[in-house]
Every structure is written in structure tokens, then in C-alpha cells.
PDB file of C-alpha atoms in Angstrom:
ATOM      1  CA  MET K 595     -10.507 -10.942  32.462  1.00  0.00           C
ATOM      2  CA  LYS K 596      -9.781 -13.283  29.384  1.00  0.00           C
ATOM      3  CA  TYR K 597      -8.023 -11.773  26.376  1.00  0.00           C
ATOM      4  CA  ARG K 598     -10.956 -12.231  24.137  1.00  0.00           C
ATOM      5  CA  GLU K 599     -13.049 -10.070  26.206  1.00  0.00           C
ATOM      6  CA  TRP K 600     -10.565  -7.375  26.923  1.00  0.00           C
ATOM      7  CA  LEU K 601      -9.628  -7.418  22.994  1.00  0.00           C
ATOM      8  CA  GLU K 602     -13.267  -6.483  22.476  1.00  0.00           C
ATOM      9  CA  GLN K 603     -13.698  -3.582  24.494  1.00  0.00           C
ATOM     10  CA  TRP K 604      -9.932  -2.086  23.265  1.00  0.00           C
ATOM     11  CA  LEU K 605     -11.283  -2.511  20.038  1.00  0.00           C
ATOM     12  CA  ASN K 606     -14.254  -0.709  20.215  1.00  0.00           C
ATOM     13  CA  ASN K 607     -13.444   2.138  23.368  1.00  0.00           C
ATOM     14  CA  TYR K 608     -10.086   3.056  21.894  1.00  0.00           C
ATOM     15  CA  VAL K 609      -9.002   1.597  18.746  1.00  0.00           C
ATOM     16  CA  LYS K 610     -12.223   2.649  17.056  1.00  0.00           C
ATOM     17  CA  THR K 611     -12.192   6.464  18.315  1.00  0.00           C
ATOM     18  CA  SER K 612      -8.733   7.308  17.515  1.00  0.00           C
ATOM     19  CA  CYS K 613      -8.019   5.345  14.247  1.00  0.00           C
ATOM     20  CA  LYS K 614      -9.094   5.068  10.555  1.00  0.00           C
ATOM     21  CA  GLN K 615     -12.131   3.148   9.806  1.00  0.00           C
ATOM     22  CA  ARG K 616      -9.772   1.300   7.728  1.00  0.00           C
ATOM     23  CA  THR K 617      -6.898   0.589  10.144  1.00  0.00           C
ATOM     24  CA  TRP K 618     -10.152  -0.548  12.848  1.00  0.00           C
ATOM     25  CA  ALA K 619     -11.713  -3.173  10.390  1.00  0.00           C
ATOM     26  CA  LEU K 620      -7.649  -4.452   9.879  1.00  0.00           C
ATOM     27  CA  TYR K 621      -7.187  -4.795  13.565  1.00  0.00           C
ATOM     28  CA  ALA K 622     -10.539  -6.735  13.903  1.00  0.00           C
ATOM     29  CA  GLN K 623      -9.608  -9.077  11.237  1.00  0.00           C
ATOM     30  CA  THR K 624      -6.082  -9.437  12.720  1.00  0.00           C
ATOM     31  CA  ILE K 625      -7.703 -10.822  16.126  1.00  0.00           C
ATOM     32  CA  GLU K 626     -10.228 -12.802  14.506  1.00  0.00           C
ATOM     33  CA  GLN K 627      -7.910 -14.558  12.135  1.00  0.00           C
ATOM     34  CA  ARG K 628      -4.704 -15.595  13.846  1.00  0.00           C
ATOM     35  CA  ILE K 629      -5.018 -13.895  17.534  1.00  0.00           C
ATOM     36  CA  LEU K 630      -8.036 -15.435  19.063  1.00  0.00           C
ATOM     37  CA  PRO K 631      -7.594 -19.233  17.979  1.00  0.00           C
ATOM     38  CA  TYR K 632      -4.762 -18.703  19.595  1.00  0.00           C
ATOM     39  CA  LEU K 633      -4.796 -16.800  22.230  1.00  0.00           C
ATOM     40  CA  GLY K 634      -7.881 -15.709  22.686  1.00  0.00           C
ATOM     41  CA  GLU K 635      -9.411 -17.853  25.804  1.00  0.00           C
ATOM     42  CA  LYS K 636      -6.468 -17.104  28.162  1.00  0.00           C
ATOM     43  CA  GLU K 637      -6.763 -14.626  31.097  1.00  0.00           C
ATOM     44  CA  LEU K 638      -4.947 -11.401  30.954  1.00  0.00           C
ATOM     45  CA  HIS K 639      -2.326 -12.534  33.437  1.00  0.00           C
ATOM     46  CA  GLU K 640      -1.700 -15.820  31.665  1.00  0.00           C
ATOM     47  CA  LEU K 641      -0.144 -13.934  28.521  1.00  0.00           C
ATOM     48  CA  THR K 642       3.844 -14.510  29.702  1.00  0.00           C
ATOM     49  CA  PRO K 643       6.517 -13.477  27.709  1.00  0.00           C
ATOM     50  CA  PRO K 644       7.243 -17.450  26.963  1.00  0.00           C
ATOM     51  CA  LEU K 645       3.699 -17.411  25.907  1.00  0.00           C
ATOM     52  CA  LEU K 646       3.849 -14.548  23.737  1.00  0.00           C
ATOM     53  CA  GLN K 647       6.950 -16.101  21.875  1.00  0.00           C
ATOM     54  CA  GLN K 648       5.284 -19.081  21.384  1.00  0.00           C
ATOM     55  CA  PHE K 649       2.470 -17.704  19.488  1.00  0.00           C
ATOM     56  CA  VAL K 650       4.758 -15.562  17.629  1.00  0.00           C
ATOM     57  CA  THR K 651       6.716 -18.637  16.325  1.00  0.00           C
ATOM     58  CA  GLU K 652       3.382 -20.749  15.570  1.00  0.00           C
ATOM     59  CA  LEU K 653       2.652 -17.513  12.796  1.00  0.00           C
ATOM     60  CA  ILE K 654       6.190 -17.974  11.688  1.00  0.00           C
ATOM     61  CA  VAL K 655       6.383 -21.745  11.664  1.00  0.00           C
ATOM     62  CA  ASN K 656       3.445 -23.938  11.670  1.00  0.00           C
ATOM     63  CA  ARG K 657       1.521 -22.874   8.542  1.00  0.00           C
ATOM     64  CA  GLU K 658       0.746 -24.290   5.308  1.00  0.00           C
ATOM     65  CA  LYS K 659       1.337 -21.169   4.064  1.00  0.00           C
ATOM     66  CA  PRO K 660       3.944 -19.156   5.792  1.00  0.00           C
ATOM     67  CA  LEU K 661       2.402 -15.488   6.896  1.00  0.00           C
ATOM     68  CA  ALA K 662       4.585 -12.391   4.943  1.00  0.00           C
ATOM     69  CA  ALA K 663       6.598 -10.815   7.815  1.00  0.00           C
ATOM     70  CA  ASN K 664       4.526  -7.803   7.758  1.00  0.00           C
ATOM     71  CA  THR K 665       1.669  -9.568   8.379  1.00  0.00           C
ATOM     72  CA  ILE K 666       3.542 -11.174  11.106  1.00  0.00           C
ATOM     73  CA  ASN K 667       5.165  -7.686  12.391  1.00  0.00           C
ATOM     74  CA  GLY K 668       1.366  -6.092  11.863  1.00  0.00           C
ATOM     75  CA  THR K 669      -0.142  -8.681  14.803  1.00  0.00           C
ATOM     76  CA  ILE K 670       2.498  -8.292  17.158  1.00  0.00           C
ATOM     77  CA  SER K 671       1.578  -5.201  16.655  1.00  0.00           C
ATOM     78  CA  VAL K 672      -1.801  -5.207  17.877  1.00  0.00           C
ATOM     79  CA  VAL K 673      -0.803  -8.159  20.824  1.00  0.00           C
ATOM     80  CA  LYS K 674       1.379  -5.032  22.190  1.00  0.00           C
ATOM     81  CA  SER K 675      -0.793  -2.117  21.602  1.00  0.00           C
ATOM     82  CA  SER K 676      -3.823  -3.925  23.450  1.00  0.00           C
ATOM     83  CA  LEU K 677      -1.217  -5.458  25.968  1.00  0.00           C
ATOM     84  CA  LYS K 678      -0.354  -1.863  26.691  1.00  0.00           C
ATOM     85  CA  MET K 679      -3.601  -0.691  27.386  1.00  0.00           C
ATOM     86  CA  ALA K 680      -4.481  -3.264  29.185  1.00  0.00           C
ATOM     87  CA  TYR K 681      -1.685  -2.150  31.548  1.00  0.00           C
ATOM     88  CA  ASN K 682      -2.374   1.388  31.523  1.00  0.00           C
ATOM     89  CA  MET K 683      -5.901   0.736  32.579  1.00  0.00           C
ATOM     90  CA  GLY K 684      -4.457  -1.557  35.817  1.00  0.00           C
ATOM     91  CA  TYR K 685      -5.690  -4.917  34.099  1.00  0.00           C
ATOM     92  CA  LEU K 686      -1.754  -5.984  34.246  1.00  0.00           C
ATOM     93  CA  PRO K 687       0.505  -6.044  36.768  1.00  0.00           C
ATOM     94  CA  GLU K 688       3.070  -5.685  34.588  1.00  0.00           C
ATOM     95  CA  TYR K 689       3.481  -4.689  30.585  1.00  0.00           C
ATOM     96  CA  ASN K 690       5.748  -7.529  29.333  1.00  0.00           C
ATOM     97  CA  ALA K 691       5.351  -7.686  25.360  1.00  0.00           C
ATOM     98  CA  ASP K 692       7.846  -5.871  25.051  1.00  0.00           C
ATOM     99  CA  LYS K 693      10.153  -8.698  25.629  1.00  0.00           C
ATOM    100  CA  ILE K 694       8.699 -10.235  22.304  1.00  0.00           C
ATOM    101  CA  CYS K 695      11.121 -11.368  19.638  1.00  0.00           C
ATOM    102  CA  ARG K 696      10.118 -10.129  16.189  1.00  0.00           C
ATOM    103  CA  PRO K 697      11.050 -12.076  13.305  1.00  0.00           C
ATOM    104  CA  ARG K 698      13.845 -10.766  10.911  1.00  0.00           C
ATOM    105  CA  CYS K 699      12.190  -8.928   8.040  1.00  0.00           C
ATOM    106  CA  ILE K 700      13.261  -9.370   4.705  1.00  0.00           C
ATOM    107  CA  GLU K 701      11.883  -7.034   2.074  1.00  0.00           C
ATOM    108  CA  LYS K 702       9.800  -8.911  -0.074  1.00  0.00           C
ATOM    109  CA  LYS K 703      11.350  -8.064  -4.094  1.00  0.00           C
ATOM    110  CA  VAL K 704       8.846  -5.563  -5.823  1.00  0.00           C
ATOM    111  CA  GLU K 705       6.747  -6.585  -9.248  1.00  0.00           C
ATOM    112  CA  CYS K 706       7.275  -4.236 -11.663  1.00  0.00           C
ATOM    113  CA  LEU K 707       6.658  -4.753 -15.597  1.00  0.00           C
ATOM    114  CA  SER K 708       9.842  -4.589 -17.842  1.00  0.00           C
ATOM    115  CA  VAL K 709       9.652  -1.673 -20.519  1.00  0.00           C
ATOM    116  CA  ILE K 710       8.814  -4.142 -23.392  1.00  0.00           C
ATOM    117  CA  GLU K 711       5.832  -5.162 -21.092  1.00  0.00           C
ATOM    118  CA  GLN K 712       4.960  -1.306 -20.005  1.00  0.00           C
ATOM    119  CA  LYS K 713       4.867  -0.208 -23.812  1.00  0.00           C
ATOM    120  CA  LYS K 714       2.651  -3.154 -24.722  1.00  0.00           C
ATOM    121  CA  LEU K 715       0.508  -2.160 -21.694  1.00  0.00           C
ATOM    122  CA  GLU K 716       0.112   1.359 -22.971  1.00  0.00           C
ATOM    123  CA  ASN K 717       0.147   1.018 -26.300  1.00  0.00           C
ATOM    124  CA  TYR K 718      -3.059  -1.327 -25.792  1.00  0.00           C
ATOM    125  CA  ILE K 719      -4.546   1.179 -23.427  1.00  0.00           C
ATOM    126  CA  LEU K 720      -4.102   4.132 -26.117  1.00  0.00           C
ATOM    127  CA  HIS K 721      -5.873   2.291 -28.585  1.00  0.00           C
ATOM    128  CA  ALA K 722      -8.775   0.408 -26.945  1.00  0.00           C
ATOM    129  CA  ASN K 723     -11.365   3.659 -26.729  1.00  0.00           C
ATOM    130  CA  LYS K 724     -12.027   3.357 -23.111  1.00  0.00           C
ATOM    131  CA  ILE K 725     -10.482   6.510 -21.442  1.00  0.00           C
ATOM    132  CA  LYS K 726     -11.041   5.138 -18.286  1.00  0.00           C
ATOM    133  CA  LEU K 727      -7.748   3.111 -18.724  1.00  0.00           C
ATOM    134  CA  TYR K 728      -5.629   6.223 -18.986  1.00  0.00           C
ATOM    135  CA  GLY K 729      -5.781   5.678 -14.934  1.00  0.00           C
ATOM    136  CA  ILE K 730      -3.071   2.961 -15.476  1.00  0.00           C
ATOM    137  CA  VAL K 731      -1.307   4.800 -17.476  1.00  0.00           C
ATOM    138  CA  ILE K 732      -1.552   7.594 -14.975  1.00  0.00           C
ATOM    139  CA  CYS K 733      -0.333   5.882 -12.018  1.00  0.00           C
ATOM    140  CA  MET K 734       3.098   4.402 -14.129  1.00  0.00           C
ATOM    141  CA  TYR K 735       3.865   7.893 -14.858  1.00  0.00           C
ATOM    142  CA  THR K 736       2.934   9.070 -11.455  1.00  0.00           C
ATOM    143  CA  GLY K 737       3.326   6.635  -8.532  1.00  0.00           C
ATOM    144  CA  LEU K 738      -0.276   6.700  -7.369  1.00  0.00           C
ATOM    145  CA  ARG K 739      -1.405   4.355  -5.259  1.00  0.00           C
ATOM    146  CA  LEU K 740      -5.058   2.112  -6.660  1.00  0.00           C
ATOM    147  CA  GLY K 741      -7.007   4.368  -3.853  1.00  0.00           C
ATOM    148  CA  GLU K 742      -5.696   7.837  -4.585  1.00  0.00           C
ATOM    149  CA  LEU K 743      -6.169   7.306  -8.013  1.00  0.00           C
ATOM    150  CA  LEU K 744     -10.117   6.775  -7.581  1.00  0.00           C
ATOM    151  CA  ALA K 745     -10.062   9.668  -5.343  1.00  0.00           C
ATOM    152  CA  LEU K 746      -8.855  11.985  -7.287  1.00  0.00           C
ATOM    153  CA  VAL K 747     -10.685  14.903  -8.400  1.00  0.00           C
ATOM    154  CA  TRP K 748     -10.515  17.633 -11.131  1.00  0.00           C
ATOM    155  CA  ASP K 749     -10.101  20.368  -8.301  1.00  0.00           C
ATOM    156  CA  ASN K 750      -6.909  18.793  -7.929  1.00  0.00           C
ATOM    157  CA  VAL K 751      -5.385  18.151 -11.295  1.00  0.00           C
ATOM    158  CA  ASP K 752      -3.439  21.306 -12.664  1.00  0.00           C
ATOM    159  CA  MET K 753      -3.362  21.033 -16.227  1.00  0.00           C
ATOM    160  CA  LYS K 754      -1.498  24.424 -17.040  1.00  0.00           C
ATOM    161  CA  GLU K 755       1.375  23.319 -14.372  1.00  0.00           C
ATOM    162  CA  CYS K 756       1.047  19.605 -14.853  1.00  0.00           C
ATOM    163  CA  LYS K 757       0.586  18.447 -11.149  1.00  0.00           C
ATOM    164  CA  ILE K 758      -1.811  16.786  -9.179  1.00  0.00           C
ATOM    165  CA  THR K 759      -2.286  17.244  -5.115  1.00  0.00           C
ATOM    166  CA  VAL K 760      -3.130  13.709  -3.244  1.00  0.00           C
ATOM    167  CA  SER K 761      -5.293  14.727  -0.817  1.00  0.00           C
ATOM    168  CA  SER K 762      -7.525  11.895  -0.245  1.00  0.00           C
ATOM    169  CA  THR K 763      -7.736   7.939  -0.604  1.00  0.00           C
ATOM    170  CA  ALA K 764     -10.462   5.861  -1.760  1.00  0.00           C
ATOM    171  CA  TYR K 765     -11.353   2.414  -0.441  1.00  0.00           C
ATOM    172  CA  TYR K 766     -14.270   0.033   0.305  1.00  0.00           C
ATOM    173  CA  LEU K 767     -15.731  -1.970   3.762  1.00  0.00           C
ATOM    174  CA  ASP K 768     -18.366  -3.774   4.115  1.00  0.00           C
ATOM    175  CA  GLY K 769     -19.544  -2.893   0.728  1.00  0.00           C
ATOM    176  CA  LYS K 770     -19.808   1.251   0.925  1.00  0.00           C
ATOM    177  CA  ARG K 771     -17.354   3.581  -0.840  1.00  0.00           C
ATOM    178  CA  ILE K 772     -14.915   5.410   1.854  1.00  0.00           C
ATOM    179  CA  GLU K 773     -13.094   8.258   1.015  1.00  0.00           C
ATOM    180  CA  ASP K 774     -10.523   9.301   3.508  1.00  0.00           C
ATOM    181  CA  THR K 775      -7.293  11.474   3.925  1.00  0.00           C
ATOM    182  CA  PRO K 776      -4.066   9.146   2.408  1.00  0.00           C
ATOM    183  CA  LYS K 777      -1.829   6.306   4.358  1.00  0.00           C
ATOM    184  CA  THR K 778       0.218   8.465   6.000  1.00  0.00           C
ATOM    185  CA  ALA K 779       0.831  12.237   6.252  1.00  0.00           C
ATOM    186  CA  GLN K 780       4.230  12.415   4.002  1.00  0.00           C
ATOM    187  CA  SER K 781       1.363  10.668   1.500  1.00  0.00           C
ATOM    188  CA  MET K 782      -0.509  14.099   0.998  1.00  0.00           C
ATOM    189  CA  ARG K 783       1.489  15.548  -1.373  1.00  0.00           C
ATOM    190  CA  THR K 784       1.958  17.391  -4.888  1.00  0.00           C
ATOM    191  CA  ILE K 785       3.363  14.996  -8.242  1.00  0.00           C
ATOM    192  CA  PRO K 786       4.032  16.989 -11.239  1.00  0.00           C
ATOM    193  CA  PHE K 787       3.277  14.641 -14.050  1.00  0.00           C
ATOM    194  CA  PRO K 788       4.602  14.616 -17.836  1.00  0.00           C
ATOM    195  CA  ARG K 789       3.829  16.914 -20.293  1.00  0.00           C
ATOM    196  CA  GLN K 790       3.570  13.582 -22.732  1.00  0.00           C
ATOM    197  CA  ILE K 791       0.275  12.455 -20.608  1.00  0.00           C
ATOM    198  CA  LEU K 792      -1.358  15.867 -20.579  1.00  0.00           C
ATOM    199  CA  PRO K 793      -3.226  14.829 -23.849  1.00  0.00           C
ATOM    200  CA  MET K 794      -5.043  11.742 -21.780  1.00  0.00           C
ATOM    201  CA  PHE K 795      -5.788  14.329 -18.775  1.00  0.00           C
ATOM    202  CA  LYS K 796      -7.582  16.465 -21.036  1.00  0.00           C
ATOM    203  CA  VAL K 797      -9.398  13.954 -23.012  1.00  0.00           C
ATOM    204  CA  LEU K 798     -10.356  12.787 -19.274  1.00  0.00           C
ATOM    205  CA  TYR K 799     -11.566  16.358 -19.045  1.00  0.00           C
ATOM    206  CA  LYS K 800     -13.538  16.931 -21.997  1.00  0.00           C
ATOM    207  CA  LYS K 801     -15.619  13.742 -21.334  1.00  0.00           C
ATOM    208  CA  ARG K 802     -16.186  14.006 -17.326  1.00  0.00           C
ATOM    209  CA  THR K 803     -19.422  13.296 -15.960  1.00  0.00           C
ATOM    210  CA  THR K 804     -18.713  13.894 -12.808  1.00  0.00           C
ATOM    211  CA  GLN K 805     -15.998  15.251 -10.296  1.00  0.00           C
ATOM    212  CA  TYR K 806     -13.763  12.625 -10.477  1.00  0.00           C
ATOM    213  CA  VAL K 807     -10.990  11.929 -12.839  1.00  0.00           C
ATOM    214  CA  ILE K 808     -11.760   8.110 -13.411  1.00  0.00           C
ATOM    215  CA  GLU K 809     -15.266   6.946 -13.560  1.00  0.00           C
ATOM    216  CA  GLU K 810     -17.473   4.914 -15.463  1.00  0.00           C
ATOM    217  CA  HIS K 811     -20.964   5.818 -16.191  1.00  0.00           C
ATOM    218  CA  GLY K 812     -21.267   9.129 -14.066  1.00  0.00           C
ATOM    219  CA  SER K 813     -20.138   7.218 -10.718  1.00  0.00           C
ATOM    220  CA  PRO K 814     -16.532   6.793  -9.188  1.00  0.00           C
ATOM    221  CA  ILE K 815     -15.100   3.332 -10.047  1.00  0.00           C
ATOM    222  CA  CYS K 816     -14.875   0.408  -7.353  1.00  0.00           C
ATOM    223  CA  ASN K 817     -11.272  -0.411  -6.378  1.00  0.00           C
ATOM    224  CA  ARG K 818     -11.326  -4.060  -6.713  1.00  0.00           C
ATOM    225  CA  SER K 819     -13.455  -3.405 -10.246  1.00  0.00           C
ATOM    226  CA  TYR K 820     -10.256  -1.683 -11.481  1.00  0.00           C
ATOM    227  CA  GLN K 821      -8.145  -4.548 -10.204  1.00  0.00           C
ATOM    228  CA  ARG K 822     -10.363  -6.822 -12.030  1.00  0.00           C
ATOM    229  CA  THR K 823     -10.015  -5.028 -15.187  1.00  0.00           C
ATOM    230  CA  PHE K 824      -6.498  -4.402 -15.010  1.00  0.00           C
ATOM    231  CA  GLU K 825      -5.633  -7.886 -14.307  1.00  0.00           C
ATOM    232  CA  LEU K 826      -8.093  -9.346 -17.342  1.00  0.00           C
ATOM    233  CA  ILE K 827      -5.586  -6.131 -19.385  1.00  0.00           C
ATOM    234  CA  LEU K 828      -2.343  -8.395 -18.463  1.00  0.00           C
ATOM    235  CA  ARG K 829      -3.472 -12.176 -19.552  1.00  0.00           C
ATOM    236  CA  LYS K 830      -5.606 -10.757 -22.547  1.00  0.00           C
ATOM    237  CA  LEU K 831      -1.520  -9.220 -23.121  1.00  0.00           C
ATOM    238  CA  ASP K 832       0.317 -12.242 -22.192  1.00  0.00           C
ATOM    239  CA  ILE K 833       1.741 -10.510 -19.094  1.00  0.00           C
ATOM    240  CA  GLN K 834       2.726 -12.512 -15.918  1.00  0.00           C
ATOM    241  CA  ARG K 835      -0.168 -11.674 -13.127  1.00  0.00           C
ATOM    242  CA  LYS K 836       0.939  -8.853 -11.401  1.00  0.00           C
ATOM    243  CA  GLY K 837      -1.348  -6.710  -8.716  1.00  0.00           C
ATOM    244  CA  PHE K 838      -1.996  -2.839  -9.586  1.00  0.00           C
ATOM    245  CA  HIS K 839       0.352  -1.940  -7.369  1.00  0.00           C
ATOM    246  CA  SER K 840       2.968  -3.150  -9.349  1.00  0.00           C
ATOM    247  CA  LEU K 841       2.379   0.065 -11.384  1.00  0.00           C
ATOM    248  CA  ARG K 842       3.803   2.279  -8.629  1.00  0.00           C
ATOM    249  CA  HIS K 843       6.625  -0.042  -8.251  1.00  0.00           C
ATOM    250  CA  THR K 844       7.030   0.152 -12.143  1.00  0.00           C
ATOM    251  CA  PHE K 845       7.016   3.958 -12.251  1.00  0.00           C
ATOM    252  CA  ALA K 846       9.790   3.674  -8.842  1.00  0.00           C
ATOM    253  CA  THR K 847      12.321   1.435 -10.907  1.00  0.00           C
ATOM    254  CA  ARG K 848      11.674   3.578 -14.795  1.00  0.00           C
ATOM    255  CA  ALA K 849      12.183   6.967 -12.263  1.00  0.00           C
ATOM    256  CA  LEU K 850      15.549   5.304 -10.595  1.00  0.00           C
ATOM    257  CA  GLU K 851      16.817   3.854 -14.286  1.00  0.00           C
ATOM    258  CA  CYS K 852      16.829   7.364 -15.477  1.00  0.00           C
ATOM    259  CA  GLY K 853      18.841   8.840 -13.072  1.00  0.00           C
ATOM    260  CA  MET K 854      16.307  10.462 -10.526  1.00  0.00           C
ATOM    261  CA  ASP K 855      17.835  10.711  -6.704  1.00  0.00           C
ATOM    262  CA  VAL K 856      16.198   8.781  -3.733  1.00  0.00           C
ATOM    263  CA  LYS K 857      15.377  11.182  -2.147  1.00  0.00           C
ATOM    264  CA  THR K 858      13.348  13.178  -4.742  1.00  0.00           C
ATOM    265  CA  LEU K 859      11.463   9.592  -5.362  1.00  0.00           C
ATOM    266  CA  ALA K 860      10.535   8.911  -1.740  1.00  0.00           C
ATOM    267  CA  GLU K 861       9.082  12.724  -1.787  1.00  0.00           C
ATOM    268  CA  LEU K 862       6.742  11.879  -4.730  1.00  0.00           C
ATOM    269  CA  LEU K 863       6.205   8.171  -4.156  1.00  0.00           C
ATOM    270  CA  GLY K 864       4.823  10.093  -0.122  1.00  0.00           C
ATOM    271  CA  HIS K 865       6.906   7.557   1.804  1.00  0.00           C
ATOM    272  CA  LYS K 866       8.585   8.382   5.273  1.00  0.00           C
ATOM    273  CA  ASN K 867      11.872   8.541   4.783  1.00  0.00           C
ATOM    274  CA  PRO K 868      14.311   8.075   1.823  1.00  0.00           C
ATOM    275  CA  ASN K 869      15.751   4.932   3.322  1.00  0.00           C
ATOM    276  CA  VAL K 870      11.984   3.071   2.516  1.00  0.00           C
ATOM    277  CA  THR K 871      12.328   4.072  -0.937  1.00  0.00           C
ATOM    278  CA  LEU K 872      16.437   2.947  -1.185  1.00  0.00           C
ATOM    279  CA  ASN K 873      15.638  -0.529   0.625  1.00  0.00           C
ATOM    280  CA  ARG K 874      12.462  -1.377  -1.271  1.00  0.00           C
ATOM    281  CA  TYR K 875      14.219  -0.760  -4.936  1.00  0.00           C
ATOM    282  CA  ALA K 876      17.665  -0.946  -4.227  1.00  0.00           C
ATOM    283  CA  HIS K 877      17.479  -4.051  -6.921  1.00  0.00           C
ATOM    284  CA  SER K 878      16.127  -1.475  -9.230  1.00  0.00           C
ATOM    285  CA  MET K 879      19.520   0.687  -9.252  1.00  0.00           C
ATOM    286  CA  LEU K 880      22.203  -1.981 -10.489  1.00  0.00           C
ATOM    287  CA  GLU K 881      22.535  -0.535 -14.341  1.00  0.00           C
ATOM    288  CA  TYR K 882      23.015   2.805 -12.632  1.00  0.00           C
ATOM    289  CA  LYS K 883      25.375   1.164 -10.111  1.00  0.00           C
ATOM    290  CA  ILE K 884      27.264   0.099 -12.789  1.00  0.00           C
ATOM    291  CA  GLN K 885      27.623   2.988 -15.011  1.00  0.00           C
ATOM    292  CA  MET K 886      29.002   5.216 -11.864  1.00  0.00           C
ATOM    293  CA  MET K 887      31.479   2.794 -11.132  1.00  0.00           C
ATOM    294  CA  ASN K 888      31.990   2.612 -14.883  1.00  0.00           C
ATOM    295  CA  LYS K 889      32.807   6.256 -14.649  1.00  0.00           C
ATOM    296  CA  LEU K 890      34.799   5.952 -11.324  1.00  0.00           C
ATOM    297  CA  GLY K 891      36.947   3.904 -13.379  1.00  0.00           C
ATOM    298  CA  LYS K 892      38.028   5.958 -16.042  1.00  0.00           C
ATOM    299  CA  LEU K 893      39.972   7.719 -13.292  1.00  0.00           C
ATOM    300  CA  PHE K 894      42.122   5.107 -12.991  1.00  0.00           C
ATOM    301  CA  ALA K 895      42.996   5.284 -17.081  1.00  0.00           C
TER     302      ALA K 895
END
């Protein structure tokens, strides 16, 4: 059996019935764009460790635009999972994909707004007379992902206790809006928000026409449309282009600068463990480290 044929069976009979639609679509895209062009016509028994390692090398080296380490690791995971199932089903005499050497993963430096850029953005939104933009500020002070923001409903907002409950995320697949559980189990979380942004929630609640906190013309907002609006605002304010996810990074960076401990921040962000948070935002803690070292140095005096 050719690997192409097995991947189609694996996707439709095993992945599709056990994963979220978004995960299935991501796997399908990975297979179509990166795996089939190199390995698709190989017979399953031809997928030896040297050939698989050569495939990984091609992903890393011989490309005009290098792939991110996470993209490469994700591609390797698809190969390993599909071949593991092929072995379990008896299509392979042995499982060799575990011999693949993964590339060294260097954590990509996160992009966040400076304090000056953040204040400039906040002032613009407060005076723009478009309350749908309040979602941008909410993300900067809660760390919500874009999909989590656009799926947030009023039943999950407690204005008396100033907290929100994250229980779903929204995304679009083939032009259709899909609401699903968040990225991981840890992403199902409760986030207290600063009382200073409570007036924004009150305005949004007063003007509501649907169950969604962020809406437009009585309908939920498309992720890509909101992302595009954010990018246009940055351009208008002469702030370097950044993705919407930079708001989440901005929240984490400001939280660490204020002295929040990593474990608490990890829980607010919905990370699986504090090490993920620590590795990702270690650079943001430099100022805090300097303060602590200077405090320690006072013992010498």
C-alpha cells in the first residue's frame, strides 16, 4: 500500500472520528502540503528511518522560507502517529518512526506591545466610538485568545465578581463558524478581570443584541475580520504590524512586570504547566530579575 492511500484512510477513519474538526483540517493541510509531495508515492515498507530522516532534513534545510520549529515538529507528529497506527493495524512489520531525530526547538521570541504602544492603542479605542473594539482592551487585560473572545457569551461574564469563564472558542472552517471547546483542558478556566475595565463590560451589556459579548449588527464577528480591524488600527497608529495574539503576549508581559508569579500566570493563560509560561516569557522577567538581584545585594552592604 502506498503511503498516500494509507494517509487517506487514517485521516478519515481514525483522526476524523477522534479529534476536533480544526485538528483534522490541520492534519489534512499538513499532509497535502508537506508530506505527500515527498513521501506520498512511497510504499509503506519503503519508509525506513534513513528516508524519514532525509524527509525531515528537507523540511529544515532545502526550502526558500524555513519552516518554524513547531511546524516541523507538528509534521513529524503526523508521520509518527499515522505510521504507528499502520503498524498496529498490521500494515507494517515494525514501527521505525520513533527513530526520527527531531530538530532542536528554539522558542520563537514573542511579540508584544510596549507600554507606550499599549496606552496609545487604549486611548484610540476609548475615543473611537466603536464598542466592538473594547474586545481588544479586554484581551490585553485578561490574556484571552481571539477565538475565546469571540465565543464569549454573557452567561459566562460575572460583572458582580469581575470574572469571566472560558468554556468555548470560535473559529471558521470552510467558511462556516464553529464553536468548540477551548484548545486544551487547561484552557477551560476562570479569569478575574481588573475592575478598571468593568465599565467597558457594562457598556457592551447595555448595547447587547445577541448572547455574544463582542458582536456587530446583531451577529457574532468573524475571527479574520476582527484580526484585520486590529491590524488596520495598528497601521493607523503607526505601530509595527503584529498579530492579534500579541495582545495575549502583552498581557503576560505586563503581568510579569507587575510581579505576578509564573504559576498564577500559567493558570490565567491556560497553559498545561508553568514551564511553558516560564520558557516563553523568560525575557519579560529581566527587569524583575534585576530588582530581585539588587535587593539581594543589599545583604552585602
